[in-house]
CSV table of C-alpha atoms in Angstrom, one decimal:
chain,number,residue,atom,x,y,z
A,21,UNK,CA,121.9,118.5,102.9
A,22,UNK,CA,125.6,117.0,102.5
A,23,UNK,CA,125.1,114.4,104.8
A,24,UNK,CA,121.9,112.9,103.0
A,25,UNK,CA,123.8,113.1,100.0
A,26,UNK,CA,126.6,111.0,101.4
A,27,UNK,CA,124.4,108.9,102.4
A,28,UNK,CA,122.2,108.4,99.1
A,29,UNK,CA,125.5,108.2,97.2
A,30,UNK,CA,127.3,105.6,99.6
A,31,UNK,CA,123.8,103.1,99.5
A,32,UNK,CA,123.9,103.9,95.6
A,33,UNK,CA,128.0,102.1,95.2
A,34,UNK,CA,127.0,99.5,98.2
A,35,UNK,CA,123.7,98.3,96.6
A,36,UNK,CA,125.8,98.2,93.0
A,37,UNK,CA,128.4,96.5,94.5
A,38,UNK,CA,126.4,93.5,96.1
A,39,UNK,CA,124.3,92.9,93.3
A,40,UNK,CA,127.3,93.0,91.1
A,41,UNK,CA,129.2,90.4,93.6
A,42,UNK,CA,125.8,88.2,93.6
A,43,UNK,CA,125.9,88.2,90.1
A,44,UNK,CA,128.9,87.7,88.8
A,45,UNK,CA,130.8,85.8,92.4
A,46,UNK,CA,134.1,86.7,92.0
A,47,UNK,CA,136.2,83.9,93.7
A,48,UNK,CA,137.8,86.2,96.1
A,49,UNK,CA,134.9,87.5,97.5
A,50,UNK,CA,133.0,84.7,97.2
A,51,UNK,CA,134.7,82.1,99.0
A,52,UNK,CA,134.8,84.4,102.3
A,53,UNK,CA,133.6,82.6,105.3
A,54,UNK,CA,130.6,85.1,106.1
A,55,UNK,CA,129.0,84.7,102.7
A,56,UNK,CA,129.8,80.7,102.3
A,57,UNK,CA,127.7,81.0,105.6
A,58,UNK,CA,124.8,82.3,103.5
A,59,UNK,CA,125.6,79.6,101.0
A,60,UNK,CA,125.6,76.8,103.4
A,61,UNK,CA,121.9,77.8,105.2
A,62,UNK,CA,120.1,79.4,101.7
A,63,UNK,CA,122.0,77.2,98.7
A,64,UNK,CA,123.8,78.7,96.0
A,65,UNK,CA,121.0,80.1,94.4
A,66,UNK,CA,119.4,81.5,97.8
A,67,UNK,CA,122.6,83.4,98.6
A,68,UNK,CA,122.2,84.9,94.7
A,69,UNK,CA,118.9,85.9,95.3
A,70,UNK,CA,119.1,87.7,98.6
A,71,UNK,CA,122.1,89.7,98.2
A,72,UNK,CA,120.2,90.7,95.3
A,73,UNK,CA,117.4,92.0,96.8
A,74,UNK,CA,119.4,93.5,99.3
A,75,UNK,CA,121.4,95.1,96.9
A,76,UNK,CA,118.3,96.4,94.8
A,77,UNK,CA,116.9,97.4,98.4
A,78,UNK,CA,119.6,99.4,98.8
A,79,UNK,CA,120.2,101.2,95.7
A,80,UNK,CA,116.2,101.9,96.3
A,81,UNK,CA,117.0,103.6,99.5
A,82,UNK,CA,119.7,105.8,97.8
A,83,UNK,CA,117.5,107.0,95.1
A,84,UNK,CA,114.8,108.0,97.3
A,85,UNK,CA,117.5,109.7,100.0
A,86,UNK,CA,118.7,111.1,96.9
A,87,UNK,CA,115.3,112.3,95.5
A,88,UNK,CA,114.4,114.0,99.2
């Protein structure tokens, strides 16, 4: 029971957090090599939309971990 909630709860903050750093690209996160890698294969507006639906993917799985 703990560990699903952990689990639920950690993919709830990770999901937020990417879709938050997707929309709103803070510069210090942004301009890391590993997502300027994404940028450089998917375009600007690529890397937006998949760590987007990642991030909505995520917080998906959380809530239905959570609901469970």
């Amino acid at each position: 029971m703990a560990g699903s909630l952990v689990l639920g709860l950690a993919l709830l903050l990770w999901g937020l957090a990417t879709v938050l750093t997707a929309l709103f690209k803070p510069k210090a996160i942004w301009r890391m090599g590993k997502i300027q890698g994404f940028v450089q294969v998917l375009t600007e507006t690529g890397a937006v939309i998949f760590f987007s639906t990642m991030g909505a993917v995520a917080i998906a799985a959380g809530i239905i971990v959570l609901l469970r």
